[in-house]
């Protein structure tokens, strides 16, 4: 199952549940005008869609993968604006498009489980149930450092640095999904972990290949050489 299929299944189920909830009544508001009231029934409908089976690894995987995805999207959005290569721009757009609905899905799980988001949790105090916190950085570089690094370069140098950092970022995600698949119990979290693992393994190969096509930048002269 790929990311688009998972998003389609989850999204379709939510739409159906919201529609059934609306038909069942309980609200005096008219159905027309939908957008402003769509979030209210979603919470009440979600319990039927979210498996309550979970352990600490499932919760911490979900909390931290939300943060991890949000970091990837920040970098990907920068690439879609600043990359000099059309292929790197397209990759940035694809990463954002894939990970944004996954964030929505994972946040909905946390709400239904009655768990805090990662923003509400002291990250330093989390042991991740054995999950490698190295997944939250890029080869020792924090998210803030990575963003600053990307802002300091442009052209081909930007493209290369983005690919290098995103490869490290994806490898961190693979470490996180491996822990979830090994020790998590929630079937939906495990299924998403597998989707993320499969997709990001393919993207790492793609980024490695893109790196091979880009000129090497001599940092001393800032000139591209074959």
mmCIF file of C-alpha atoms in Angstrom:
data_model
loop_
_atom_site.group_PDB
_atom_site.id
_atom_site.type_symbol
_atom_site.label_atom_id
_atom_site.label_comp_id
_atom_site.label_asym_id
_atom_site.label_seq_id
_atom_site.Cartn_x
_atom_site.Cartn_y
_atom_site.Cartn_z
ATOM 1 C CA UNK A 1 0.000 0.000 0.000
ATOM 2 C CA UNK A 2 1.505 3.341 -1.030
ATOM 3 C CA UNK A 3 1.013 6.752 0.554
ATOM 4 C CA UNK A 4 -1.649 7.888 -1.890
ATOM 5 C CA UNK A 5 -3.700 4.739 -1.288
ATOM 6 C CA UNK A 6 -3.475 5.088 2.500
ATOM 7 C CA UNK A 7 -4.441 8.774 2.346
ATOM 8 C CA UNK A 8 -7.344 7.952 0.038
ATOM 9 C CA UNK A 9 -8.664 5.215 2.351
ATOM 10 C CA UNK A 10 -8.357 7.335 5.496
ATOM 11 C CA UNK A 11 -9.765 10.438 3.820
ATOM 12 C CA UNK A 12 -12.697 8.563 2.305
ATOM 13 C CA UNK A 13 -13.560 6.948 5.606
ATOM 14 C CA UNK A 14 -13.500 10.305 7.375
ATOM 15 C CA UNK A 15 -15.783 11.875 4.773
ATOM 16 C CA UNK A 16 -18.257 8.979 5.062
ATOM 17 C CA UNK A 17 -18.177 9.071 8.857
ATOM 18 C CA UNK A 18 -18.741 12.831 8.916
ATOM 19 C CA UNK A 19 -21.665 12.486 6.515
ATOM 20 C CA UNK A 20 -23.289 9.740 8.600
ATOM 21 C CA UNK A 21 -22.749 11.713 11.775
ATOM 22 C CA UNK A 22 -24.384 14.758 10.212
ATOM 23 C CA UNK A 23 -27.385 12.706 9.052
ATOM 24 C CA UNK A 24 -27.767 11.190 12.508
ATOM 25 C CA UNK A 25 -28.552 14.632 13.872
ATOM 26 C CA UNK A 26 -27.834 16.257 17.173
ATOM 27 C CA UNK A 27 -26.973 19.633 15.653
ATOM 28 C CA UNK A 28 -29.376 22.456 14.871
ATOM 29 C CA UNK A 29 -26.948 23.968 12.365
ATOM 30 C CA UNK A 30 -27.868 23.562 8.677
ATOM 31 C CA UNK A 31 -25.742 21.143 6.670
ATOM 32 C CA UNK A 32 -25.040 23.690 3.950
ATOM 33 C CA UNK A 33 -21.947 25.800 4.372
ATOM 34 C CA UNK A 34 -19.983 22.683 5.367
ATOM 35 C CA UNK A 35 -16.434 23.978 5.649
ATOM 36 C CA UNK A 36 -16.841 25.924 8.865
ATOM 37 C CA UNK A 37 -18.433 23.027 10.738
ATOM 38 C CA UNK A 38 -16.560 20.049 9.277
ATOM 39 C CA UNK A 39 -14.101 19.738 12.151
ATOM 40 C CA UNK A 40 -16.718 19.286 14.875
ATOM 41 C CA UNK A 41 -18.218 15.959 13.766
ATOM 42 C CA UNK A 42 -14.866 14.563 12.725
ATOM 43 C CA UNK A 43 -13.744 14.109 16.322
ATOM 44 C CA UNK A 44 -16.903 12.236 17.288
ATOM 45 C CA UNK A 45 -16.717 10.064 14.162
ATOM 46 C CA UNK A 46 -13.034 9.255 14.433
ATOM 47 C CA UNK A 47 -13.244 6.653 17.265
ATOM 48 C CA UNK A 48 -14.819 4.169 14.854
ATOM 49 C CA UNK A 49 -11.873 4.639 12.525
ATOM 50 C CA UNK A 50 -8.980 4.563 14.973
ATOM 51 C CA UNK A 51 -7.910 1.332 16.619
ATOM 52 C CA UNK A 52 -7.447 1.964 20.323
ATOM 53 C CA UNK A 53 -4.852 -0.805 20.640
ATOM 54 C CA UNK A 54 -1.532 0.869 21.334
ATOM 55 C CA UNK A 55 1.577 0.862 23.498
ATOM 56 C CA UNK A 56 4.167 3.487 24.373
ATOM 57 C CA UNK A 57 6.118 2.810 21.172
ATOM 58 C CA UNK A 58 3.035 3.548 19.024
ATOM 59 C CA UNK A 59 2.376 6.807 20.841
ATOM 60 C CA UNK A 60 5.960 8.001 20.731
ATOM 61 C CA UNK A 61 6.361 6.981 17.087
ATOM 62 C CA UNK A 62 3.280 9.007 16.201
ATOM 63 C CA UNK A 63 4.281 12.039 18.258
ATOM 64 C CA UNK A 64 7.776 12.133 16.881
ATOM 65 C CA UNK A 65 6.974 11.260 13.290
ATOM 66 C CA UNK A 66 4.674 14.299 13.216
ATOM 67 C CA UNK A 67 7.639 16.470 14.218
ATOM 68 C CA UNK A 68 9.919 14.652 11.777
ATOM 69 C CA UNK A 69 7.484 15.142 8.891
ATOM 70 C CA UNK A 70 7.023 18.812 9.765
ATOM 71 C CA UNK A 71 10.782 19.294 9.522
ATOM 72 C CA UNK A 72 10.914 17.507 6.177
ATOM 73 C CA UNK A 73 8.120 19.704 4.826
ATOM 74 C CA UNK A 74 9.972 22.880 5.822
ATOM 75 C CA UNK A 75 12.998 21.705 3.847
ATOM 76 C CA UNK A 76 10.919 20.382 0.954
ATOM 77 C CA UNK A 77 9.009 23.645 0.605
ATOM 78 C CA UNK A 78 12.300 25.508 0.484
ATOM 79 C CA UNK A 79 13.504 23.165 -2.254
ATOM 80 C CA UNK A 80 10.344 23.678 -4.295
ATOM 81 C CA UNK A 81 11.064 27.425 -4.223
ATOM 82 C CA UNK A 82 14.859 27.609 -4.378
ATOM 83 C CA UNK A 83 16.221 24.540 -6.168
ATOM 84 C CA UNK A 84 17.873 25.174 -9.511
ATOM 85 C CA UNK A 85 17.082 21.677 -10.798
ATOM 86 C CA UNK A 86 13.522 20.961 -11.921
ATOM 87 C CA UNK A 87 13.940 17.417 -10.595
ATOM 88 C CA UNK A 88 14.855 18.643 -7.120
ATOM 89 C CA UNK A 89 11.958 21.110 -7.184
ATOM 90 C CA UNK A 90 9.567 18.305 -8.140
ATOM 91 C CA UNK A 91 10.970 16.074 -5.385
ATOM 92 C CA UNK A 92 10.354 18.794 -2.807
ATOM 93 C CA UNK A 93 6.767 19.162 -3.987
ATOM 94 C CA UNK A 94 6.196 15.390 -3.821
ATOM 95 C CA UNK A 95 7.605 15.107 -0.308
ATOM 96 C CA UNK A 96 5.291 17.860 0.947
ATOM 97 C CA UNK A 97 2.257 16.401 -0.820
ATOM 98 C CA UNK A 98 2.910 12.950 0.656
ATOM 99 C CA UNK A 99 3.709 13.947 4.221
ATOM 100 C CA UNK A 100 1.092 16.636 4.883
ATOM 101 C CA UNK A 101 -1.878 14.196 4.908
ATOM 102 C CA UNK A 102 0.147 11.759 7.020
ATOM 103 C CA UNK A 103 0.588 14.503 9.628
ATOM 104 C CA UNK A 104 -3.173 15.110 9.663
ATOM 105 C CA UNK A 105 -3.789 11.386 10.127
ATOM 106 C CA UNK A 106 -1.276 10.992 12.958
ATOM 107 C CA UNK A 107 -2.533 14.068 14.791
ATOM 108 C CA UNK A 108 -6.063 12.642 14.642
ATOM 109 C CA UNK A 109 -4.804 9.436 16.266
ATOM 110 C CA UNK A 110 -3.235 11.367 19.127
ATOM 111 C CA UNK A 111 -6.488 13.229 19.724
ATOM 112 C CA UNK A 112 -8.496 10.019 19.831
ATOM 113 C CA UNK A 113 -5.968 8.300 22.057
ATOM 114 C CA UNK A 114 -6.069 11.233 24.467
ATOM 115 C CA UNK A 115 -2.328 11.733 24.030
ATOM 116 C CA UNK A 116 -0.380 14.951 23.851
ATOM 117 C CA UNK A 117 1.235 16.180 20.698
ATOM 118 C CA UNK A 118 5.029 16.272 20.642
ATOM 119 C CA UNK A 119 4.862 20.051 21.089
ATOM 120 C CA UNK A 120 3.222 19.483 24.470
ATOM 121 C CA UNK A 121 5.750 16.887 25.584
ATOM 122 C CA UNK A 122 9.245 17.495 26.969
ATOM 123 C CA UNK A 123 11.220 15.921 24.137
ATOM 124 C CA UNK A 124 14.358 15.667 26.261
ATOM 125 C CA UNK A 125 12.457 13.503 28.720
ATOM 126 C CA UNK A 126 11.260 10.994 26.132
ATOM 127 C CA UNK A 127 13.123 7.714 25.888
ATOM 128 C CA UNK A 128 11.131 6.736 22.768
ATOM 129 C CA UNK A 129 10.694 3.205 24.078
ATOM 130 C CA UNK A 130 14.063 2.401 22.572
ATOM 131 C CA UNK A 131 13.459 4.476 19.452
ATOM 132 C CA UNK A 132 16.582 6.123 18.079
ATOM 133 C CA UNK A 133 16.347 9.859 18.714
ATOM 134 C CA UNK A 134 19.025 10.231 16.060
ATOM 135 C CA UNK A 135 16.055 10.131 13.720
ATOM 136 C CA UNK A 136 15.325 13.693 14.762
ATOM 137 C CA UNK A 137 18.508 15.130 13.305
ATOM 138 C CA UNK A 138 20.555 14.943 10.110
ATOM 139 C CA UNK A 139 23.983 13.517 10.660
ATOM 140 C CA UNK A 140 24.327 15.420 13.917
ATOM 141 C CA UNK A 141 22.774 18.614 12.491
ATOM 142 C CA UNK A 142 19.589 19.905 14.114
ATOM 143 C CA UNK A 143 16.560 21.051 12.128
ATOM 144 C CA UNK A 144 17.395 24.717 12.779
ATOM 145 C CA UNK A 145 20.995 24.204 11.710
ATOM 146 C CA UNK A 146 19.891 22.417 8.555
ATOM 147 C CA UNK A 147 17.533 25.239 7.604
ATOM 148 C CA UNK A 148 20.249 27.820 8.209
ATOM 149 C CA UNK A 149 22.670 25.760 6.129
ATOM 150 C CA UNK A 150 20.224 25.625 3.220
ATOM 151 C CA UNK A 151 19.578 29.357 3.401
ATOM 152 C CA UNK A 152 23.310 30.025 3.083
ATOM 153 C CA UNK A 153 23.650 28.467 -0.392
ATOM 154 C CA UNK A 154 21.937 28.698 -3.751
ATOM 155 C CA UNK A 155 22.006 27.236 -7.241
ATOM 156 C CA UNK A 156 23.596 23.829 -7.619
ATOM 157 C CA UNK A 157 25.132 24.108 -4.161
ATOM 158 C CA UNK A 158 21.624 24.352 -2.716
ATOM 159 C CA UNK A 159 20.456 21.325 -4.686
ATOM 160 C CA UNK A 160 23.344 19.188 -3.464
ATOM 161 C CA UNK A 161 22.993 20.272 0.151
ATOM 162 C CA UNK A 162 19.243 19.705 0.140
ATOM 163 C CA UNK A 163 19.649 16.187 -1.219
ATOM 164 C CA UNK A 164 22.402 15.364 1.271
ATOM 165 C CA UNK A 165 20.367 16.617 4.222
ATOM 166 C CA UNK A 166 17.125 15.013 3.089
ATOM 167 C CA UNK A 167 18.856 11.664 2.650
ATOM 168 C CA UNK A 168 20.016 11.888 6.274
ATOM 169 C CA UNK A 169 16.532 12.997 7.318
ATOM 170 C CA UNK A 170 14.953 10.022 5.553
ATOM 171 C CA UNK A 171 17.451 7.638 7.141
ATOM 172 C CA UNK A 172 16.329 8.960 10.513
ATOM 173 C CA UNK A 173 12.733 8.175 9.562
ATOM 174 C CA UNK A 174 13.742 4.636 8.611
ATOM 175 C CA UNK A 175 15.238 4.135 12.075
ATOM 176 C CA UNK A 176 11.983 5.336 13.628
ATOM 177 C CA UNK A 177 9.780 3.130 11.442
ATOM 178 C CA UNK A 178 11.988 0.111 12.146
ATOM 179 C CA UNK A 179 11.382 0.529 15.873
ATOM 180 C CA UNK A 180 7.643 0.907 15.366
ATOM 181 C CA UNK A 181 7.476 -2.194 13.169
ATOM 182 C CA UNK A 182 9.518 -4.178 15.673
ATOM 183 C CA UNK A 183 7.750 -3.137 18.869
ATOM 184 C CA UNK A 184 4.547 -1.221 18.099
ATOM 185 C CA UNK A 185 1.130 -2.854 18.499
ATOM 186 C CA UNK A 186 -1.319 -0.480 16.803
ATOM 187 C CA UNK A 187 -2.163 -1.892 13.362
ATOM 188 C CA UNK A 188 -2.705 1.523 11.766
ATOM 189 C CA UNK A 189 0.528 2.981 13.123
ATOM 190 C CA UNK A 190 2.407 -0.103 11.951
ATOM 191 C CA UNK A 191 0.793 0.116 8.508
ATOM 192 C CA UNK A 192 1.772 3.777 8.186
ATOM 193 C CA UNK A 193 5.290 2.995 9.387
ATOM 194 C CA UNK A 194 5.590 0.437 6.577
ATOM 195 C CA UNK A 195 4.275 2.931 4.002
ATOM 196 C CA UNK A 196 6.774 5.554 5.183
ATOM 197 C CA UNK A 197 9.622 3.035 5.196
ATOM 198 C CA UNK A 198 8.864 1.820 1.675
ATOM 199 C CA UNK A 199 8.381 5.298 0.228
ATOM 200 C CA UNK A 200 11.430 6.874 1.834
ATOM 201 C CA UNK A 201 13.675 3.950 0.895
ATOM 202 C CA UNK A 202 12.719 4.591 -2.745
ATOM 203 C CA UNK A 203 13.269 8.338 -2.309
ATOM 204 C CA UNK A 204 16.733 7.807 -0.821
ATOM 205 C CA UNK A 205 17.711 5.841 -3.930
ATOM 206 C CA UNK A 206 16.256 8.586 -6.115
ATOM 207 C CA UNK A 207 18.170 11.297 -4.237
ATOM 208 C CA UNK A 208 21.420 9.326 -4.409
ATOM 209 C CA UNK A 209 20.974 9.088 -8.163
ATOM 210 C CA UNK A 210 20.179 12.793 -8.458
ATOM 211 C CA UNK A 211 23.355 13.621 -6.552
ATOM 212 C CA UNK A 212 25.345 11.685 -9.143
ATOM 213 C CA UNK A 213 23.948 13.906 -11.909
ATOM 214 C CA UNK A 214 24.801 17.218 -10.241
ATOM 215 C CA UNK A 215 28.140 18.985 -10.718
ATOM 216 C CA UNK A 216 30.511 18.874 -7.743
ATOM 217 C CA UNK A 217 30.972 22.260 -6.099
ATOM 218 C CA UNK A 218 34.451 23.339 -5.068
ATOM 219 C CA UNK A 219 33.756 25.265 -1.879
ATOM 220 C CA UNK A 220 36.918 27.274 -2.307
ATOM 221 C CA UNK A 221 36.045 28.643 -5.739
ATOM 222 C CA UNK A 222 32.267 28.118 -5.663
ATOM 223 C CA UNK A 223 32.550 26.980 -9.273
ATOM 224 C CA UNK A 224 31.008 23.789 -10.568
ATOM 225 C CA UNK A 225 33.373 21.181 -11.951
ATOM 226 C CA UNK A 226 32.470 17.880 -13.641
#
